[in-house]
XYZ file of C-alpha atoms in Angstrom:
569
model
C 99.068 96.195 54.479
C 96.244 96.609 56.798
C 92.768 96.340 56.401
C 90.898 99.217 56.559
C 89.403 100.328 60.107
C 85.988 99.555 59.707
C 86.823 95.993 58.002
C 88.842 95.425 61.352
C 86.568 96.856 63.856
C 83.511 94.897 62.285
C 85.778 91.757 63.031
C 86.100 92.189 66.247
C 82.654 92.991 67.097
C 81.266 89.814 65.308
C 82.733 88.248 67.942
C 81.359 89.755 70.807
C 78.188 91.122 69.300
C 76.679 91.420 72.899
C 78.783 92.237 76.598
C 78.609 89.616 78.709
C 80.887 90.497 81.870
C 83.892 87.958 82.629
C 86.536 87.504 84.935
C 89.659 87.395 83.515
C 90.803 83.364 83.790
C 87.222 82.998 81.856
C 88.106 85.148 79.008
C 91.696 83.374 78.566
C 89.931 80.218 78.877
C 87.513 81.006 76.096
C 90.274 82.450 73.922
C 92.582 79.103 74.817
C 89.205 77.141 73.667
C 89.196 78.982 69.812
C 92.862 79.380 69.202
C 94.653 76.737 71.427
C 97.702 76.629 69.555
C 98.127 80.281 69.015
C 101.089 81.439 70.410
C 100.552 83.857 72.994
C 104.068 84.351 74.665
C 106.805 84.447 72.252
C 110.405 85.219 73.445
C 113.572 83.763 71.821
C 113.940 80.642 73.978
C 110.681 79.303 74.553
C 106.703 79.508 72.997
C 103.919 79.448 74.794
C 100.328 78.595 73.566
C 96.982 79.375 74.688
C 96.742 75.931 75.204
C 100.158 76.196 76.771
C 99.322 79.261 79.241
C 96.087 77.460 80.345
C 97.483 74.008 81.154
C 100.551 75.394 83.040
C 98.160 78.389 85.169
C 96.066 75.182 86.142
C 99.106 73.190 87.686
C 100.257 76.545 89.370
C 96.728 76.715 90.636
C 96.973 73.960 92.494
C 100.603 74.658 93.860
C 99.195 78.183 94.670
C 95.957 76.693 96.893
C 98.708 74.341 98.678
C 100.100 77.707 99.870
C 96.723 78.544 101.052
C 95.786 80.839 98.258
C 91.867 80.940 98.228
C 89.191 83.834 97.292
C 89.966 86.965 97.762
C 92.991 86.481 99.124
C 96.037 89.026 96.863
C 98.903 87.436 95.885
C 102.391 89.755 94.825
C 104.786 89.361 91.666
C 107.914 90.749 91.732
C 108.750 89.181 87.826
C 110.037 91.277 85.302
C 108.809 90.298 81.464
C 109.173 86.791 82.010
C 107.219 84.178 79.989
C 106.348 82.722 83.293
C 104.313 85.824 84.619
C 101.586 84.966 82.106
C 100.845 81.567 83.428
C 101.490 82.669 86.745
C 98.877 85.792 87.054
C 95.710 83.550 84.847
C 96.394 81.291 87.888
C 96.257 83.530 90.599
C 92.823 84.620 89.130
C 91.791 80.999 88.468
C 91.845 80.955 92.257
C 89.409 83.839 93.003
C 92.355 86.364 93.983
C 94.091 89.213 93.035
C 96.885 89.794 91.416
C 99.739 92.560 92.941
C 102.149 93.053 90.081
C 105.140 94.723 91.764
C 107.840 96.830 90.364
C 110.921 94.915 90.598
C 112.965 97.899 90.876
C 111.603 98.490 94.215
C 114.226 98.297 96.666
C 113.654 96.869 100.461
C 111.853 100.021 102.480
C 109.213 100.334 99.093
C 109.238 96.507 98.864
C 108.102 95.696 102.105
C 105.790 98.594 101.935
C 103.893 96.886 99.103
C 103.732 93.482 100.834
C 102.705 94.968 104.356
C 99.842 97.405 102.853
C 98.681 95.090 100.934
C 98.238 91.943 103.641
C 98.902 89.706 100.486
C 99.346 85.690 101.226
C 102.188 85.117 99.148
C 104.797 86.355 97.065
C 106.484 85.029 93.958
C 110.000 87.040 93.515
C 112.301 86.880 91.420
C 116.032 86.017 93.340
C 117.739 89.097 91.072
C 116.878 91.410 88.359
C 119.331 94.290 87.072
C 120.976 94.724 90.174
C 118.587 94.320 92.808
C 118.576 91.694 95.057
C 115.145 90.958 95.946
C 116.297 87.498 98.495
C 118.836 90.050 100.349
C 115.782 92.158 100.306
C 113.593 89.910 102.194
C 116.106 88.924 104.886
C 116.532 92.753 105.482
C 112.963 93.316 106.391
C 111.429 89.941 106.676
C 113.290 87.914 108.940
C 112.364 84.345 109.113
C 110.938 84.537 105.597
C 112.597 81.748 104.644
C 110.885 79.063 106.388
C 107.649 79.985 105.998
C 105.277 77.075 104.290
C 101.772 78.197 104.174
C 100.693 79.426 106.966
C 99.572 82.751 107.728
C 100.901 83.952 111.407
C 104.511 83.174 110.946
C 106.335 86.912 111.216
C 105.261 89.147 113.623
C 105.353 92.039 111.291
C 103.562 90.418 107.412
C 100.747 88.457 109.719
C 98.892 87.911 106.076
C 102.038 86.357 104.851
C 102.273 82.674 104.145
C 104.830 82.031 101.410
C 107.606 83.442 99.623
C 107.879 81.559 96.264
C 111.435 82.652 94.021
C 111.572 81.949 90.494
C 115.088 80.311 90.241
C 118.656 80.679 92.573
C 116.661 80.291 95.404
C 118.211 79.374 98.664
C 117.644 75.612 99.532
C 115.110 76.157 102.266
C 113.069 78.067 100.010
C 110.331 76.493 98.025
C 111.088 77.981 93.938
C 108.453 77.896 90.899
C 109.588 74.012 89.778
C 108.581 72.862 93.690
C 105.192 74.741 92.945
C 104.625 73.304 89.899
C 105.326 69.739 91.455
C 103.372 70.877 94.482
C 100.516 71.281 92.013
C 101.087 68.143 89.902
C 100.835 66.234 92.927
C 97.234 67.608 94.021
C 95.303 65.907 91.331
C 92.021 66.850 93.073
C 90.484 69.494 90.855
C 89.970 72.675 91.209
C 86.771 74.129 91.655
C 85.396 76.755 88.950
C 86.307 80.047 89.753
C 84.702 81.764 92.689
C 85.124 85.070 91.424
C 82.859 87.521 89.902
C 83.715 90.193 87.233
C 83.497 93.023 89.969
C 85.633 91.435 92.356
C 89.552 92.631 91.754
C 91.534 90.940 89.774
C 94.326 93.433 90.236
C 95.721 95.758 93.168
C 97.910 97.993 90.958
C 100.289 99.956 93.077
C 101.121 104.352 91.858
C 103.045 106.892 93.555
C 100.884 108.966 95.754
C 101.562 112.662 97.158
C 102.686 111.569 100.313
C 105.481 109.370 99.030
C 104.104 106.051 99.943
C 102.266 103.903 96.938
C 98.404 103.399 96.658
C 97.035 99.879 95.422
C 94.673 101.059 92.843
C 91.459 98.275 92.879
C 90.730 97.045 89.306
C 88.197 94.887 88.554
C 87.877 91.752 86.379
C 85.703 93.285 84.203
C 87.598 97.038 84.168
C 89.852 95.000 82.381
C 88.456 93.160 79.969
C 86.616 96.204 78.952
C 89.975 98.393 78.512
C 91.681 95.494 76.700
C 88.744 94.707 73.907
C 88.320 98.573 74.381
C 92.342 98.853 73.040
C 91.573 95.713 70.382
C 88.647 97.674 68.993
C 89.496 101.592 68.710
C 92.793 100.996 67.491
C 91.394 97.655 65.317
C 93.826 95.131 65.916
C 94.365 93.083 62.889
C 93.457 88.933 63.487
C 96.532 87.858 65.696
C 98.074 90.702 66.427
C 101.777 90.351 67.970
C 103.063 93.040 70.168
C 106.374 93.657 71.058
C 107.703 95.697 74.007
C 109.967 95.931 77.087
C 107.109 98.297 79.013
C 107.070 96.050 82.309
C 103.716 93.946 82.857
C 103.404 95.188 86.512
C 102.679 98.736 84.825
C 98.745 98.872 83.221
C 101.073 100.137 79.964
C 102.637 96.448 79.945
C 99.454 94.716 81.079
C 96.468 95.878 79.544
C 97.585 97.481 76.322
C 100.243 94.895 75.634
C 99.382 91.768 77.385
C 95.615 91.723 77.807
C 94.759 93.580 74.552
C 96.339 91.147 71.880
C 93.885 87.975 73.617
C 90.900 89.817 71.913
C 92.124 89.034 68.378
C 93.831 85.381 69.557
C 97.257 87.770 69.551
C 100.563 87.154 70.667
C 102.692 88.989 72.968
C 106.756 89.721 72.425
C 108.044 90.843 75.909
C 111.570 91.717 76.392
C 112.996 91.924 80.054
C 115.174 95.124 79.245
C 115.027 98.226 76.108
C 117.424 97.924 74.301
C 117.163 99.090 70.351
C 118.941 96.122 68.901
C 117.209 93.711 70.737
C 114.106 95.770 69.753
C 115.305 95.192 65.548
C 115.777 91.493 66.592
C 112.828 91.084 68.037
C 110.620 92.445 65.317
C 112.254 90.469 62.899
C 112.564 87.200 64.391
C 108.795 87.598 65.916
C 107.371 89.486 62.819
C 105.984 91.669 65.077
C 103.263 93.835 64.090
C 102.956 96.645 67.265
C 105.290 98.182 68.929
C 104.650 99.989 72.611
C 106.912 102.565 73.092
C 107.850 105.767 75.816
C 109.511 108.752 74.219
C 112.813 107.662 75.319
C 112.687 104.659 73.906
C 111.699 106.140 70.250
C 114.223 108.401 70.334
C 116.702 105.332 71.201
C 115.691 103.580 68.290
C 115.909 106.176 65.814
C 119.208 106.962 66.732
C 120.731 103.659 66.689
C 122.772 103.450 64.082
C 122.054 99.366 62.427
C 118.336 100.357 62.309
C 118.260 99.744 58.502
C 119.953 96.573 58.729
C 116.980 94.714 59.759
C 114.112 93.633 58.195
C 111.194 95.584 60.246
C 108.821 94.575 57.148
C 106.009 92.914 59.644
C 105.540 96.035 61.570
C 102.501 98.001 60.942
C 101.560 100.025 64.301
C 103.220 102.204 67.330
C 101.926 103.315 70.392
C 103.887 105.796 72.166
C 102.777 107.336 75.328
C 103.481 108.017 78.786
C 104.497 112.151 77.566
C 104.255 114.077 74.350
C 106.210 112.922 71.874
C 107.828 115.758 69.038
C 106.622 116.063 65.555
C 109.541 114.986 64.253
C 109.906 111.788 65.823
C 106.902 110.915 64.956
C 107.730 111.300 61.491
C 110.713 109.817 61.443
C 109.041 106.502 63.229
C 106.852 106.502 60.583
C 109.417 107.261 57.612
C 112.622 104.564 58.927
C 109.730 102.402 60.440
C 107.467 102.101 57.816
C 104.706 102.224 59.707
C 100.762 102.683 58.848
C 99.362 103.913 61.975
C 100.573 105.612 65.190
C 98.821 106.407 67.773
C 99.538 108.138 71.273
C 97.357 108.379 74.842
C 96.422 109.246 78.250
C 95.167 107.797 80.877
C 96.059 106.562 84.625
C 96.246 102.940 86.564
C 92.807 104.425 88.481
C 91.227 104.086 84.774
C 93.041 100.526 83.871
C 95.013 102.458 81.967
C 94.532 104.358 78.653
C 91.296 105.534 78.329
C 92.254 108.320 75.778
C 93.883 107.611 72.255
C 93.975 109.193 69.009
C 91.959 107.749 65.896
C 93.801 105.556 63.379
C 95.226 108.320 60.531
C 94.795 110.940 62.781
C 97.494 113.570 61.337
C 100.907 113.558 63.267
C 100.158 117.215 64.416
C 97.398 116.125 66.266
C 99.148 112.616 67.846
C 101.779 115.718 68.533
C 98.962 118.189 69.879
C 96.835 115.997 71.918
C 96.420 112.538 73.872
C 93.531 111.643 71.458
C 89.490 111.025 72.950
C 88.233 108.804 75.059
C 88.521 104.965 73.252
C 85.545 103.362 70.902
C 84.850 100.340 72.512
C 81.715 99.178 70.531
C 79.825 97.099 72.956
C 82.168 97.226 76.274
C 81.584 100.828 75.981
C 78.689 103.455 77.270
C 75.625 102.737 74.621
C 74.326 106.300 76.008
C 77.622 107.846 74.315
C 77.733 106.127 71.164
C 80.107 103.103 72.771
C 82.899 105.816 74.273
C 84.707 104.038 76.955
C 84.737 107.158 78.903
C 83.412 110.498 79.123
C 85.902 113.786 80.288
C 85.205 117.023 81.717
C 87.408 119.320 84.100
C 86.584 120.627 87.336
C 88.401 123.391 89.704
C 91.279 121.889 90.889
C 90.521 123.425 94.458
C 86.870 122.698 95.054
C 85.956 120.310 92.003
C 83.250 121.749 90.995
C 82.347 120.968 87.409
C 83.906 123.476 84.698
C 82.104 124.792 81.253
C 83.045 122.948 78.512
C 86.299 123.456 77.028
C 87.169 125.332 79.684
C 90.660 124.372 81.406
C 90.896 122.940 85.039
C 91.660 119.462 86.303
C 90.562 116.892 84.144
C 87.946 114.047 85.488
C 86.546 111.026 83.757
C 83.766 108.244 84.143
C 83.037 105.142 82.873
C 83.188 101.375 83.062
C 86.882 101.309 83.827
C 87.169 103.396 86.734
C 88.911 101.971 90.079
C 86.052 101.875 92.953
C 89.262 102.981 95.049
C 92.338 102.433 97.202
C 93.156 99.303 98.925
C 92.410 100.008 102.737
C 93.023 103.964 102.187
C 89.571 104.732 102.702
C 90.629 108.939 103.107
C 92.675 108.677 99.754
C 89.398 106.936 97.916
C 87.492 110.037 99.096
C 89.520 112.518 97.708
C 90.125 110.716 94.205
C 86.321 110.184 93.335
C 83.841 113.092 93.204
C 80.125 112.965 93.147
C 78.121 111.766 89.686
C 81.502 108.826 89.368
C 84.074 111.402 88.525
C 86.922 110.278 88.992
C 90.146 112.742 89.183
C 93.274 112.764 87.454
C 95.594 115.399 88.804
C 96.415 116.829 85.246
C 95.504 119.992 84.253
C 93.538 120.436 80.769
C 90.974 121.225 78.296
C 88.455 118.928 76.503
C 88.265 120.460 72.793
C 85.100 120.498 70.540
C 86.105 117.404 68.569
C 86.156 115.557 71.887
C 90.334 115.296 72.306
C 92.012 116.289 75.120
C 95.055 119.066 75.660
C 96.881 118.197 78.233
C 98.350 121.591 80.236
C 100.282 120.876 83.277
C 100.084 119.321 86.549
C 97.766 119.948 89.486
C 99.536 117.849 92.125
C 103.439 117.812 92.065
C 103.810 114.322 90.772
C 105.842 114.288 87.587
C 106.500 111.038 85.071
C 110.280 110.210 84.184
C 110.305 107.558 81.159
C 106.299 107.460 81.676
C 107.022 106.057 85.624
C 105.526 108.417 87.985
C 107.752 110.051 90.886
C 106.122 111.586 94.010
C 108.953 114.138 94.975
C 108.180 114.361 98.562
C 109.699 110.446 99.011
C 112.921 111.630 97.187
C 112.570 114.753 99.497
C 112.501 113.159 102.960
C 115.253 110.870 102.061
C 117.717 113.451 100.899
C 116.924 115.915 103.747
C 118.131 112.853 106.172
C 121.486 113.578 105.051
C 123.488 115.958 107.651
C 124.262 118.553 105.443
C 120.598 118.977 104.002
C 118.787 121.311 105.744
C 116.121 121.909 102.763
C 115.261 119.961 99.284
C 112.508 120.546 96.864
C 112.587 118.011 93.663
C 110.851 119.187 90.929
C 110.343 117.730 87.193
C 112.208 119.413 84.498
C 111.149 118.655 80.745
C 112.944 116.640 78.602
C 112.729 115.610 75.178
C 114.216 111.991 76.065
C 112.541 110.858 79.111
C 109.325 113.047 79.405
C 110.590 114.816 82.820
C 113.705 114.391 85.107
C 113.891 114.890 88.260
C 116.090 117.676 89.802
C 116.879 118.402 93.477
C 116.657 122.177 94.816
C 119.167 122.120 98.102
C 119.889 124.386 101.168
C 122.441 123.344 103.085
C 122.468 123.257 106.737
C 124.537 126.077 108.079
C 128.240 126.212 107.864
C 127.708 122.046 105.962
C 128.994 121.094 102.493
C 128.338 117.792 100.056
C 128.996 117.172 96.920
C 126.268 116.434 94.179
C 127.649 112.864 93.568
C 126.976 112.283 97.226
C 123.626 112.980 97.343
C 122.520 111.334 93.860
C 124.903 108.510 95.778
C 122.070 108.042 98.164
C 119.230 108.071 96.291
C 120.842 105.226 93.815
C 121.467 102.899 97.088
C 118.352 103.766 98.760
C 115.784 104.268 95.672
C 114.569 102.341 92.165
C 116.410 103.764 89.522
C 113.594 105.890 87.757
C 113.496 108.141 91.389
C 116.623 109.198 91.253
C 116.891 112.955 90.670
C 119.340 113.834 87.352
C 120.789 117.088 88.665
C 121.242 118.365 91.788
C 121.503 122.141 92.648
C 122.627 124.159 95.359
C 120.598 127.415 96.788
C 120.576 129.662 99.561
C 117.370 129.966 101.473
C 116.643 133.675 100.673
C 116.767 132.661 96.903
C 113.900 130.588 96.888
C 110.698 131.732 95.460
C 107.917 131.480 98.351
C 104.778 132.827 99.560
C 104.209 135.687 101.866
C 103.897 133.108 103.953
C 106.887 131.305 103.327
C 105.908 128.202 101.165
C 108.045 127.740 98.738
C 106.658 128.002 95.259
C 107.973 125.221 92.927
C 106.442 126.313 89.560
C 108.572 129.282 89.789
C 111.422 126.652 91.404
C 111.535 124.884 88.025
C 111.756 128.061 85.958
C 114.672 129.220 88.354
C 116.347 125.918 88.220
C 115.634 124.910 84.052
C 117.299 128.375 83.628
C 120.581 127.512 85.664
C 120.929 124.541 83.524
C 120.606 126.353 80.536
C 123.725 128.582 81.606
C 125.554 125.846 82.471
């Protein structure tokens, strides 16, 4: 049984009864120096310290510099929940530069976006993950990539790009993460402390933008460490908290409320590389896990399944569930089958480090139901001018974002400590995300109540989250209008109890053309990552869409139009 919150909360600011801003490799450091043989990475095949995670990011250091990693240079991870991306990220940072944690879902066109925009030095890949083949990947649209050993210059088209590192199964020419780690056992000359300061980023984040292509958010050492003890300390982790989930660590979901949060109480993390509710029982009770991060989806999953109440879930104590609004009644029933004390849901966005909204432990299920919660206690890492709030909210006019009344509905805005100072080299997108007085805005459309939580209403840009992964529909657009038979498509999110919002596709055909549905969701499985791919597709004729007088078409009355053919069918 837990503690109650104050008793927690006081614990974890007699630790840090003062901020001092870190970089991130410092703060693991200093929580490797107290707990060294915590475990901080717990999987079913291997255990990895503090102690552990330190020693190894030091020897990857090394291999990393021999690469020609140095300050401020960005280095890219395509690694799924590996035990090896823990190590692998502390050293990155160790060496002054910034982390790009990549979604490894990404197939070759978004992949070699990432790596181009983002001039990084190297890449560490994995060869494979759940389908995708991230070596055939880099032969398609890095040619030569192979050979390359360090130095920047080599292709033509990645000029920034030095060296492609793969995990394991990598061809023979190419160097994989045992030749780094002997590459860095070899160097015994030691590495110099940490040029970095806690402004400088630590991580270039990469979201969906409006037009299609992905924007590296900018988040500093210290935006993080703030979120994470601001996580730790409004939701009052317990002493060695272990967290379980299969949220990916190159989303801020994975990273800063799983990974990053548990290291302010000396906590352990449980990361599994796929959902899957069994594996989710096991893992609970083989870990005695105490947290649980969940999407809707997923909760739903596990409630379902029908050998929940064969395991012993005894350990577990506390749920997060975000990403989209979560039912009444599966909220109860998480808490009923799960035995669970607390639950707790939230809002945020990578341009905050993540969630910068939550709901108070025992806050009643209607309003975990009703709202995303108010902006996080964060006790010291917080603003001292509002009582140690992480952030403050308002809304503006979506159109020219001018502040709102209070309580009034309109595009919601925050500021504080966390907030991204911008794009990577999109200096036009930076100006239209940050407003004057350090607002920064969100996109979503809602209404800061009395109490201080936050209604969330709808959407002000098109963008719509499918299993709490955002999709920009005008990349799923483009591609399906390349087909011959498309003269028109509109993708809109539809609501959905399971995965927040699916995607649908709203198609004219060119005249006197025909395709069938499977065809087109055909091509966007070959030619996007899985969480892209529109669920339906429908079929209209031109007059029936809903436009303007001048002949836009209007996709808020597109989604009632198409929801409502679905429900006939």
């Amino acid at each position: 049984m837990l503690a109650p919150v104050g008793t927690r909360r006081e614990a974890i600011a007699a630790r840090t009864p003062t901020w001092v801003p870190t970089t991130l490799d410092a703060h693991v450091a200093a929580v490797a120096a107290t707990w060294p043989h915590r475990p901080l990475v717990l999987t079913d095949e291997v255990t990895l310290t503090y102690g552990d995670v330190l020693a190894r990011a030091e020897v990857l250091a090394r291999g990393l510099r021999a690469l020609g990693v140095g300050p401020g240079d960005r280095v890219a991870l395509v690694v799924a929940n590996r035990p090896e991306f823990v190590p692998l990220v502390v050293a990155v940072w160790r060496l002054g530069a910034a982390v790009i944690p990549v979604n490894f879902l990404f197939k070759a066109d978004e992949l070699a976006y990432v790596v181009g925009q983002s001039a990084c030095r190297v890449v560490v890949t994995m060869a494979n993950f759940r389908g995708v083949d991230h070596v055939a990947a880099f032969d398609q649209f890095a040619p030569g990539w192979r050979h390359l050993s360090g130095t920047a210059g080599a292709l033509e088209a990645f000029p920034e790009l030095a060296a492609v590192v793969v995990l394991d199964d990598a061809p023979a020419e190419v160097t994989d993460l045992a030749a780094l780690a002997a590459m860095g056992a070899a160097d015994t000359s030691p590495l110099a402390p940490s040029p970095a300061a806690p402004a400088d980023p630590a991580v270039v984040m990469y979201t969906s933008g409006t037009t299609g292509q992905p924007k590296g958010v900018l988040l500093s050492h210290d935006n993080l460490v703030r979120q994470a003890y601001a996580t730790a300390y409004h939701r009052a982790f317990e002493d060695g908290r272990r967290s379980l989930f299969a949220l990916p660590l190159y989303h801020a979901f994975g990273l800063v409320e799983g990974l990053l949060a548990v290291t302010v109480v000396g906590g352990a993390v449980i990361p599994q590389l796929a959902f899957d509710p069994a594996d989710t029982f096991r893992g609970i009770e083989r870990h005695r896990a105490t947290d649980i991060l969940l999407v809707p989806t997923m909760s739903v999953a596990l409630l379902e399944h029908p050998d929940l109440d064969r395991y012993d879930l005894s350990s577990l104590v506390s749920c997060l569930a975000g990403a989209a609004p979560t039912p009444v009644w599966v909220w109860q029933q998480l808490r009923d089958r799960l035995g669970l004390e607390e639950m707790f849901t939230g809002y945020g966005m990578t341009e905050l480090g993540g969630a910068s909204v939550e709901t108070e432990p025992g806050d009643p299920l209607e309003v975990v139901s009703a709202t995303v919660g108010r902006p996080k206690q964060a006790g010291v890492a917080g603003v001292a001018e509002r009582g140690g709030d992480i952030a403050e909210y308002a809304t503006v006019d979506p159109f020219t974002g001018a502040l709102l009344p209070a309580g009034e509905e309109g595009e919601l805005v925050s500021r504080g400590p966390t907030s991204t100072s911008g794009y990577f080299a999109k200096p036009a997108e930076t100006a239209a995300l940050l407003l004057d007085g350090g607002w920064v805005r969100s996109g979503d459309l809602g209404r800061v109540r009395p109490d201080g939580y936050l209604e969330l209403t709808g959407r002000s840009k098109e963008l719509y989250k499918s299993g709490g992964e955002l999709v920009s529909p005008k990349e799923v657009e483009e591609l399906l209008t390349s087909h011959d038979a498309v003269g028109q498509a509109f993708v809109v999110g539809l609501p959905d109890d399971r995965w927040g919002e699916i995607g649908c596709a709203c198609i004219v055909l060119s005249p006197e053309a025909s395709v069938a549905e499977d065809e087109l969701l055909a091509l966007c499985r070959a030619e996007l990552a899985r969480f892209k791919v529109p669920r339906h597709v429908l079929f209209f004729d031109a007059a029936d869409l809903p436009a303007t007088a001048t002949g836009k078409v209007q996709k808020f009355r597109l989604i009632e139009l198409a929801q409502a053919r679905l429900d006939r069918a």
